PDB file of C-alpha atoms in Angstrom:
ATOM      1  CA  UNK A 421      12.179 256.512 -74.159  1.00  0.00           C
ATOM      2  CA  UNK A 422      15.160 258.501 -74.409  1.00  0.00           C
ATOM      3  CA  UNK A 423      15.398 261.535 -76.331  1.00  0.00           C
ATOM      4  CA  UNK A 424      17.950 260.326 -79.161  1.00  0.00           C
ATOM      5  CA  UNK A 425      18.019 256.719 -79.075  1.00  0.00           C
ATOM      6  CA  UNK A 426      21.375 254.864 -80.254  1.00  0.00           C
ATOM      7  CA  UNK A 427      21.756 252.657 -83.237  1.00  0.00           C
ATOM      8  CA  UNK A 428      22.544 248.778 -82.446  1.00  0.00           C
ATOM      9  CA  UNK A 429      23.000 246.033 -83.340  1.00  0.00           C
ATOM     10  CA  UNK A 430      20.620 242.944 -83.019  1.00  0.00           C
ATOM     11  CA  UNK A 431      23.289 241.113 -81.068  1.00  0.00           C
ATOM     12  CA  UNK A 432      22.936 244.078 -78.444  1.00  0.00           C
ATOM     13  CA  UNK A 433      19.125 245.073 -78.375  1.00  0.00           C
ATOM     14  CA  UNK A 434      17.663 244.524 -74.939  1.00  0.00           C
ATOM     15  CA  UNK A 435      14.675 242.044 -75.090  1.00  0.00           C
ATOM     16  CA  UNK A 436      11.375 243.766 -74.580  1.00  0.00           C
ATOM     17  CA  UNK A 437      11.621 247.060 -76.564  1.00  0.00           C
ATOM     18  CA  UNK A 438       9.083 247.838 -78.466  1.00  0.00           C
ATOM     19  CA  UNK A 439       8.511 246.993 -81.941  1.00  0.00           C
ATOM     20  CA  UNK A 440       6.895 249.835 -84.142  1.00  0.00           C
ATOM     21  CA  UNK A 441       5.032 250.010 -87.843  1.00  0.00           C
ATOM     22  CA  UNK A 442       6.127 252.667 -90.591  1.00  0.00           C
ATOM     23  CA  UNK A 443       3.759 255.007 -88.956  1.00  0.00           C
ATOM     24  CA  UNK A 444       5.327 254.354 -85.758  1.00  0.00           C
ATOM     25  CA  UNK A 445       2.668 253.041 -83.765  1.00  0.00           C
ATOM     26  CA  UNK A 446       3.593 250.008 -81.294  1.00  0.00           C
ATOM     27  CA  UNK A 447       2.239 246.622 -82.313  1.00  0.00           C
ATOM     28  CA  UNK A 448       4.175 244.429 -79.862  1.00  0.00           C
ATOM     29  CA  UNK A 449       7.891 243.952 -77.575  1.00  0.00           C
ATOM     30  CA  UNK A 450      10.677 242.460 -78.323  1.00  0.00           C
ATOM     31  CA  UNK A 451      10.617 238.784 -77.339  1.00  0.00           C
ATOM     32  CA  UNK A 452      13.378 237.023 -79.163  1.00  0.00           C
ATOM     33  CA  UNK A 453      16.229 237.834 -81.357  1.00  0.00           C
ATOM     34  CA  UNK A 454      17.134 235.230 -84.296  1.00  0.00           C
ATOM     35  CA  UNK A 455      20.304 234.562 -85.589  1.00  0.00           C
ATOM     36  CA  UNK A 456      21.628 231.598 -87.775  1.00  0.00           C
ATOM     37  CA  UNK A 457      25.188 231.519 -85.989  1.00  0.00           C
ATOM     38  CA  UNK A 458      26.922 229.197 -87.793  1.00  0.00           C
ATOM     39  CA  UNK A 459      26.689 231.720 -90.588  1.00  0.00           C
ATOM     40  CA  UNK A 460      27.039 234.615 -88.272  1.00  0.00           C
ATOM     41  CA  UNK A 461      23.514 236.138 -90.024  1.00  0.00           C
ATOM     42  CA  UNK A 462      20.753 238.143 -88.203  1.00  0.00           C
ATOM     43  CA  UNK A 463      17.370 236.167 -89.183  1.00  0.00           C
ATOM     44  CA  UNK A 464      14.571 238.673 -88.190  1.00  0.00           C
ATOM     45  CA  UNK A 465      12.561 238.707 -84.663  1.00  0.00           C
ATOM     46  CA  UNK A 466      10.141 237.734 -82.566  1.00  0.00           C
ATOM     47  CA  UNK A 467       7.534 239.823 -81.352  1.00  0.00           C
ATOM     48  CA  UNK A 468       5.205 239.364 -78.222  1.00  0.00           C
ATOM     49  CA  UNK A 469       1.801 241.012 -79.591  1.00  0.00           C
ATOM     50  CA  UNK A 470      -1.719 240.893 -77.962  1.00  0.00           C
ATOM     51  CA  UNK A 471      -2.311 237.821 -80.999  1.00  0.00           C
ATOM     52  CA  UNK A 472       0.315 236.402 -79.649  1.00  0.00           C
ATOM     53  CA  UNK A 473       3.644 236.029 -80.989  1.00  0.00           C
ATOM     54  CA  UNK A 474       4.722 237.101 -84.135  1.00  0.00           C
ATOM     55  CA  UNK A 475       7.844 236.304 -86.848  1.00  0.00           C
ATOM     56  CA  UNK A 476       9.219 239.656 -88.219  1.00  0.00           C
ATOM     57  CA  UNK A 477      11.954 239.015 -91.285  1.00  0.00           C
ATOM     58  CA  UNK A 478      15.058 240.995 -90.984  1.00  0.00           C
ATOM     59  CA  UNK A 479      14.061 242.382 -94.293  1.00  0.00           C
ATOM     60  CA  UNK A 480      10.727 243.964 -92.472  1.00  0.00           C
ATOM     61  CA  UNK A 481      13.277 245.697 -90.317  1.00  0.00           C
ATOM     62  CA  UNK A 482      14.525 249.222 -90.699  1.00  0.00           C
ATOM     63  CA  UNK A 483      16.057 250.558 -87.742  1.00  0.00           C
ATOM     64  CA  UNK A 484      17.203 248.729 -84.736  1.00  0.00           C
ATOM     65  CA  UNK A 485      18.176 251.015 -81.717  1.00  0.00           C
ATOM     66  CA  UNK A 486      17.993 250.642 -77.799  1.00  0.00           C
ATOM     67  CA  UNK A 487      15.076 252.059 -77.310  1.00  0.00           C
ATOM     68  CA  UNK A 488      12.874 250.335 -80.519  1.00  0.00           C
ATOM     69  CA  UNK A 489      13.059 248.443 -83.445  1.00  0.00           C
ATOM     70  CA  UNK A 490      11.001 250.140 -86.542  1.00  0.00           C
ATOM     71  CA  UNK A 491       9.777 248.108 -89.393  1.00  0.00           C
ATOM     72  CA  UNK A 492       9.105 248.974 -92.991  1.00  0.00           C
ATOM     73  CA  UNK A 493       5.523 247.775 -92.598  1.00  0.00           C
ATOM     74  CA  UNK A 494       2.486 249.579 -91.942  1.00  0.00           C
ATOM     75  CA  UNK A 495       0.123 248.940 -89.629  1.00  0.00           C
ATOM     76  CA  UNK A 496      -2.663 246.436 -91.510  1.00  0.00           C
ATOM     77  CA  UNK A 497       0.494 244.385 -92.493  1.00  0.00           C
ATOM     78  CA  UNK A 498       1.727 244.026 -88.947  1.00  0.00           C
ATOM     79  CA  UNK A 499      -2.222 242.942 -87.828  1.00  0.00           C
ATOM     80  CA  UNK A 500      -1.396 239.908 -90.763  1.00  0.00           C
ATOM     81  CA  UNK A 501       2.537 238.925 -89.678  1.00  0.00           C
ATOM     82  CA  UNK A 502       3.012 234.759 -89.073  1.00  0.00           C
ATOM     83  CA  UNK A 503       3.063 232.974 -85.933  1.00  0.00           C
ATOM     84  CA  UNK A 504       6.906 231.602 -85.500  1.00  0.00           C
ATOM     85  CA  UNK A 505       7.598 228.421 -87.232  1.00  0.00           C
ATOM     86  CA  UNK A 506      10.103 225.849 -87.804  1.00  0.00           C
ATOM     87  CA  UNK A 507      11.904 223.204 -85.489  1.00  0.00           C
ATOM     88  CA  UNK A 508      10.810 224.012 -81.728  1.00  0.00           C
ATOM     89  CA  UNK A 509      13.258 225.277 -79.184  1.00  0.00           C
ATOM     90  CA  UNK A 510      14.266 223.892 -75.835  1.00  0.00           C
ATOM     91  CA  UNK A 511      15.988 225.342 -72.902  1.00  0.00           C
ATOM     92  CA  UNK A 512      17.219 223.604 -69.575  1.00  0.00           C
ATOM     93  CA  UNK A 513      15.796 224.232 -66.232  1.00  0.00           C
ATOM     94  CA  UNK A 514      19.127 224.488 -64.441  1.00  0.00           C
ATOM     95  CA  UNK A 515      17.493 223.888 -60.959  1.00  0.00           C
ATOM     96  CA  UNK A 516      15.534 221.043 -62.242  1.00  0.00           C
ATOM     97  CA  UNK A 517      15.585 217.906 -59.588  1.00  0.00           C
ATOM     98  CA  UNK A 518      17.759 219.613 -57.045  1.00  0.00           C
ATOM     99  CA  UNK A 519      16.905 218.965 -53.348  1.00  0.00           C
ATOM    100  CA  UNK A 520      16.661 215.702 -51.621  1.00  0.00           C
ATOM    101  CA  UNK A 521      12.991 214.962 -51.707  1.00  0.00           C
ATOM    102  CA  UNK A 522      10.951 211.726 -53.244  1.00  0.00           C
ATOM    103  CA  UNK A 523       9.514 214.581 -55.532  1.00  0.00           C
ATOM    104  CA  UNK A 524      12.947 215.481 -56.354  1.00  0.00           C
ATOM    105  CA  UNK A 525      14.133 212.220 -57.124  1.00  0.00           C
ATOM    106  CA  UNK A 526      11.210 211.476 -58.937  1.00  0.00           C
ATOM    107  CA  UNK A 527      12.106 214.378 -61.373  1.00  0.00           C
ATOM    108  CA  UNK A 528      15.553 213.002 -61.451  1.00  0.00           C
ATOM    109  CA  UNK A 529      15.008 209.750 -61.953  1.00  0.00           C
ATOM    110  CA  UNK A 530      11.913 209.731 -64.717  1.00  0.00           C
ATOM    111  CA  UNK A 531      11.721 213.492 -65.524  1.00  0.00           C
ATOM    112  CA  UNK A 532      12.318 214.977 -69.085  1.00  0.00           C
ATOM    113  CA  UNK A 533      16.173 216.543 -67.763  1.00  0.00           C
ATOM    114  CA  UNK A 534      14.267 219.910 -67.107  1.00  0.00           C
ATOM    115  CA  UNK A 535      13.639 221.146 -70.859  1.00  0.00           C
ATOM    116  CA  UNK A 536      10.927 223.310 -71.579  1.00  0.00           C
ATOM    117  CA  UNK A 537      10.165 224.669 -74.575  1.00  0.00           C
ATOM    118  CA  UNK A 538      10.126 228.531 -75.621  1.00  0.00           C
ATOM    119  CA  UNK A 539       7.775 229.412 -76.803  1.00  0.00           C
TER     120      UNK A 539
END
């Protein structure tokens, strides 16, 4: 870490810093940032733990800088924090069906477009 880390905002934290209890012991990385756009709102986080990953409210949050995001709760409440919910995400696989093999046009032709879901 650096020695004074700098304030930021959620639009600009960099994806994999870790997240840290009251007492400031890691429980997990950054894995996702939510926002509600159309109401320009920051909605909390998602955190890749070893239980997998976990929602964090923006209202857990206290500090957001780029080296770490701290949250108001200690570290028995961040053993208990939800698994994401709500209506799943997709994003495209770009590269999906390119090239000029049967496979290929197989993908093309009766493939799902190249969504996956994020998990």
């Amino acid at each position: 870490m650096a020695d004074t880390p700098e304030p930021v905002s959620y639009e600009g934290v960099p994806l994999g810093v870790p997240l840290l209890s009251s007492s400031g012991k890691q429980f997990g990385t950054l894995a996702k940032v939510l926002e509600i756009p159309s109401e320009d709102l920051f909605d909390g986080v998602i955190a890749k733990t070893h239980h997998g990953h976990r929602f964090v409210d923006r209202d857990q949050i206290a500090e957001i800088t780029t080296e770490y995001i701290k949250c108001d709760l200690d570290d028995a409440a961040t053993e208990k924090l939800p698994e994401p919910s709500g209506t799943p995400a997709y994003d495209d696989e770009p590269t999906y069906g390119e090239g000029n093999s049967f496979r290929e046009w197989v993908h093309r032709t009766f493939g799902h477009g190249g969504w996956k879901r994020e998990h």
